[in-house]
Structure formats: C-alpha cells, structure tokens
mmCIF file of C-alpha atoms in Angstrom:
data_model
loop_
_atom_site.group_PDB
_atom_site.id
_atom_site.type_symbol
_atom_site.label_atom_id
_atom_site.label_comp_id
_atom_site.label_asym_id
_atom_site.label_seq_id
_atom_site.Cartn_x
_atom_site.Cartn_y
_atom_site.Cartn_z
ATOM 1 C CA MET A 1 8.335 -30.966 -4.669
ATOM 2 C CA HIS A 2 8.062 -33.157 -1.601
ATOM 3 C CA ALA A 3 7.716 -30.267 1.112
ATOM 4 C CA HIS A 4 5.086 -28.801 -1.221
ATOM 5 C CA ALA A 5 2.721 -31.986 -1.148
ATOM 6 C CA GLN A 6 2.911 -32.285 2.489
ATOM 7 C CA ALA A 7 2.028 -28.701 3.004
ATOM 8 C CA ARG A 8 -1.215 -29.299 0.993
ATOM 9 C CA ALA A 9 -2.178 -32.205 2.736
ATOM 10 C CA PRO A 10 -5.422 -32.140 4.817
ATOM 11 C CA ALA A 11 -4.998 -32.170 8.825
ATOM 12 C CA LEU A 12 -6.218 -35.228 9.769
ATOM 13 C CA VAL A 13 -6.198 -34.233 13.507
ATOM 14 C CA ARG A 14 -7.965 -31.307 14.428
ATOM 15 C CA ALA A 15 -7.521 -29.162 17.870
ATOM 16 C CA PRO A 16 -9.985 -29.629 20.169
ATOM 17 C CA GLY A 17 -12.368 -26.559 20.549
ATOM 18 C CA PRO A 18 -15.265 -25.798 22.592
ATOM 19 C CA ARG A 19 -18.247 -27.770 22.359
ATOM 20 C CA THR A 20 -21.370 -26.467 21.666
ATOM 21 C CA GLU A 21 -24.501 -27.827 23.529
ATOM 22 C CA ARG A 22 -26.425 -29.689 20.945
ATOM 23 C CA ARG A 23 -29.821 -31.595 22.162
ATOM 24 C CA HIS A 24 -31.259 -33.597 19.723
ATOM 25 C CA GLY A 25 -35.108 -33.676 19.904
ATOM 26 C CA ALA A 26 -36.005 -37.339 19.907
ATOM 27 C CA ALA A 27 -32.724 -38.673 21.433
ATOM 28 C CA TRP A 28 -33.344 -37.356 25.084
ATOM 29 C CA TRP A 29 -36.657 -39.808 25.040
ATOM 30 C CA THR A 30 -35.492 -42.319 22.583
ATOM 31 C CA LEU A 31 -32.544 -43.718 24.452
ATOM 32 C CA PRO A 32 -34.486 -44.124 27.577
ATOM 33 C CA LEU A 33 -37.213 -45.900 25.956
ATOM 34 C CA LEU A 34 -35.050 -48.426 24.001
ATOM 35 C CA ALA A 35 -33.138 -49.088 27.705
ATOM 36 C CA GLY A 36 -36.578 -49.231 29.350
ATOM 37 C CA VAL A 37 -37.700 -51.916 26.451
ATOM 38 C CA ALA A 38 -34.612 -53.911 26.575
ATOM 39 C CA TYR A 39 -34.796 -53.792 30.569
ATOM 40 C CA GLY A 40 -38.522 -54.908 30.682
ATOM 41 C CA ALA A 41 -37.900 -57.702 28.371
ATOM 42 C CA TYR A 42 -35.426 -58.993 30.207
ATOM 43 C CA ALA A 43 -37.238 -58.803 33.283
ATOM 44 C CA TRP A 44 -40.206 -60.797 31.768
ATOM 45 C CA PHE A 45 -37.793 -63.195 30.721
ATOM 46 C CA LEU A 46 -36.371 -63.972 34.372
ATOM 47 C CA ALA A 47 -39.732 -63.574 35.798
ATOM 48 C CA ARG A 48 -41.294 -66.205 33.962
ATOM 49 C CA ASP A 49 -39.549 -69.078 35.009
ATOM 50 C CA GLU A 50 -39.828 -71.204 31.760
ATOM 51 C CA ARG A 51 -43.442 -70.621 31.307
ATOM 52 C CA PHE A 52 -45.943 -67.859 30.304
ATOM 53 C CA THR A 53 -47.605 -65.910 33.068
ATOM 54 C CA THR A 54 -49.658 -63.025 33.586
ATOM 55 C CA ALA A 55 -47.441 -61.880 36.716
ATOM 56 C CA ALA A 56 -44.165 -62.189 34.943
ATOM 57 C CA THR A 57 -45.862 -60.074 32.286
ATOM 58 C CA VAL A 58 -46.868 -57.597 34.486
ATOM 59 C CA VAL A 59 -43.420 -57.664 36.227
ATOM 60 C CA GLY A 60 -41.866 -57.096 32.678
ATOM 61 C CA LEU A 61 -43.944 -54.180 31.665
ATOM 62 C CA VAL A 62 -43.971 -52.222 35.010
ATOM 63 C CA SER A 63 -40.004 -52.903 35.331
ATOM 64 C CA GLY A 64 -39.464 -51.389 31.799
ATOM 65 C CA VAL A 65 -41.747 -48.427 32.306
ATOM 66 C CA LEU A 66 -39.884 -47.671 35.860
ATOM 67 C CA ALA A 67 -36.392 -48.232 34.109
ATOM 68 C CA ALA A 68 -37.610 -45.740 31.355
ATOM 69 C CA LEU A 69 -38.884 -43.273 33.585
ATOM 70 C CA VAL A 70 -35.705 -43.348 35.731
ATOM 71 C CA LEU A 71 -33.511 -42.612 32.621
ATOM 72 C CA ALA A 72 -35.824 -40.349 31.297
ATOM 73 C CA ALA A 73 -35.804 -38.072 34.611
ATOM 74 C CA LEU A 74 -31.936 -38.263 34.580
ATOM 75 C CA ALA A 75 -31.258 -37.082 30.948
ATOM 76 C CA ALA A 76 -34.077 -34.349 31.515
ATOM 77 C CA VAL A 77 -32.145 -32.585 34.581
ATOM 78 C CA ARG A 78 -28.990 -33.320 32.974
ATOM 79 C CA PRO A 79 -28.215 -29.861 32.131
ATOM 80 C CA SER A 80 -28.788 -28.253 35.562
ATOM 81 C CA VAL A 81 -27.215 -30.675 37.826
ATOM 82 C CA PRO A 82 -23.437 -30.797 38.156
ATOM 83 C CA ALA A 83 -21.235 -34.011 37.368
ATOM 84 C CA GLU A 84 -21.239 -35.712 40.868
ATOM 85 C CA PRO A 85 -24.830 -35.733 41.886
ATOM 86 C CA ARG A 86 -25.471 -37.036 38.406
ATOM 87 C CA ALA A 87 -22.749 -39.699 38.602
ATOM 88 C CA ALA A 88 -24.622 -41.262 41.936
ATOM 89 C CA GLY A 89 -27.849 -40.778 39.970
ATOM 90 C CA TYR A 90 -26.946 -43.085 37.329
ATOM 91 C CA GLY A 91 -24.700 -45.297 39.900
ATOM 92 C CA ALA A 92 -27.974 -45.907 41.921
ATOM 93 C CA ALA A 93 -30.027 -46.229 38.998
ATOM 94 C CA CYS A 94 -27.882 -49.228 37.363
ATOM 95 C CA GLY A 95 -27.179 -50.654 41.135
ATOM 96 C CA ILE A 96 -30.556 -50.662 42.101
ATOM 97 C CA GLY A 97 -31.738 -52.162 38.450
ATOM 98 C CA VAL A 98 -28.905 -55.220 38.551
ATOM 99 C CA GLY A 99 -29.965 -55.800 42.261
ATOM 100 C CA TYR A 100 -33.478 -56.180 41.274
ATOM 101 C CA LEU A 101 -32.498 -58.417 38.254
ATOM 102 C CA SER A 102 -30.518 -60.156 40.518
ATOM 103 C CA ALA A 103 -33.418 -60.720 43.053
ATOM 104 C CA LEU A 104 -35.678 -62.024 40.027
ATOM 105 C CA THR A 105 -33.357 -65.115 39.498
ATOM 106 C CA GLY A 106 -34.167 -66.389 43.253
ATOM 107 C CA PRO A 107 -30.920 -65.736 45.069
ATOM 108 C CA SER A 108 -31.194 -64.105 48.849
ATOM 109 C CA VAL A 109 -32.040 -60.572 49.181
ATOM 110 C CA LEU A 110 -28.765 -59.910 50.769
ATOM 111 C CA TRP A 111 -26.798 -61.031 47.908
ATOM 112 C CA SER A 112 -28.942 -58.951 45.605
ATOM 113 C CA SER A 113 -28.362 -56.049 47.837
ATOM 114 C CA VAL A 114 -24.471 -56.638 47.736
ATOM 115 C CA LEU A 115 -24.490 -57.234 43.956
ATOM 116 C CA GLY A 116 -26.453 -53.694 43.601
ATOM 117 C CA LEU A 117 -24.222 -51.940 45.769
ATOM 118 C CA LEU A 118 -21.223 -53.397 44.140
ATOM 119 C CA VAL A 119 -22.555 -52.381 40.771
ATOM 120 C CA ALA A 120 -23.257 -48.731 41.849
ATOM 121 C CA ALA A 121 -19.755 -48.564 43.292
ATOM 122 C CA GLY A 122 -18.256 -49.517 39.978
ATOM 123 C CA VAL A 123 -20.431 -47.375 37.747
ATOM 124 C CA ALA A 124 -20.867 -43.978 39.846
ATOM 125 C CA PRO A 125 -17.119 -43.408 39.426
ATOM 126 C CA ALA A 126 -17.088 -44.627 36.017
ATOM 127 C CA VAL A 127 -19.971 -41.943 35.087
ATOM 128 C CA LEU A 128 -18.093 -39.463 37.001
ATOM 129 C CA TYR A 129 -14.728 -40.153 35.224
ATOM 130 C CA ARG A 130 -16.492 -39.500 31.645
ATOM 131 C CA LEU A 131 -18.062 -36.484 32.710
ATOM 132 C CA SER A 132 -15.016 -34.991 34.091
ATOM 133 C CA THR A 133 -12.987 -35.646 31.405
ATOM 134 C CA ARG A 134 -15.543 -34.421 28.886
ATOM 135 C CA GLN A 135 -15.013 -30.960 27.356
ATOM 136 C CA ASP A 136 -18.240 -29.255 27.510
#
C-alpha cells in the first residue's frame, strides 16, 4: 500500500525541456516604459535640488524618454543579437545611466565616469552569465 501511494504521487519537479520563444505583445514595450518613467522621476528628483524648476522637469522628461528608448531598442534587437553584444549593451546602458544620475548629484565628472564604468563592469558579466545559463 505504501509503494502504491508513492507511485501515484504527482511529480513535483519536471525535467527541463526545450523552451519555446514566446513574446508577449505588450511586455517588450511596457517594461522599458515603466523603467523610463522610474528613471525619469529619479532624475527629476535629483535635478530639482529641493525646489521645483522647469529645468529639472525637462531633465526628468528627457532622461526618462531616452532611457525608455534605449531599453526598448535593446529589447527589440534581442532575438537577432548574440549574448555577448547584448550583455555589453545592457552593461553600457546601466553604466551610462548610473553615471549620469551620479553627475546630477554634484560630484566631479571623473567620479561619475568611474562609477559608471564600475557599474558597467559589474552588469555586463552578470547579464552574460544570465544569458549563457538560460536554456533557449
């Protein structure tokens, strides 16, 4: 009876099988749009310097639109680009973005550039690892 109960138990772990490429219609533009809104809002917050200014609003809007466009472009070319250039693209986008946000807070251009390079040097290998270990 005990062996019979184990034989009928459902399998909790499935063997990995081939992944099918499913592309959700709204996901490829929704995620870059949301990331652009968040990036633009944070850029506006850093640029406003505790007071509302039109220049800070323009900085936030332009930063958000550019971030959304870059991420949408990376998502659009995803199927046709190998993993290494994709990882470099995401690393560069993250490094430039963090370096720019750092520059909005007031440190030197050298520090913002070094911080951006460090972020890019960390993000690119992480993305490459993720892309290399994912079964397509």
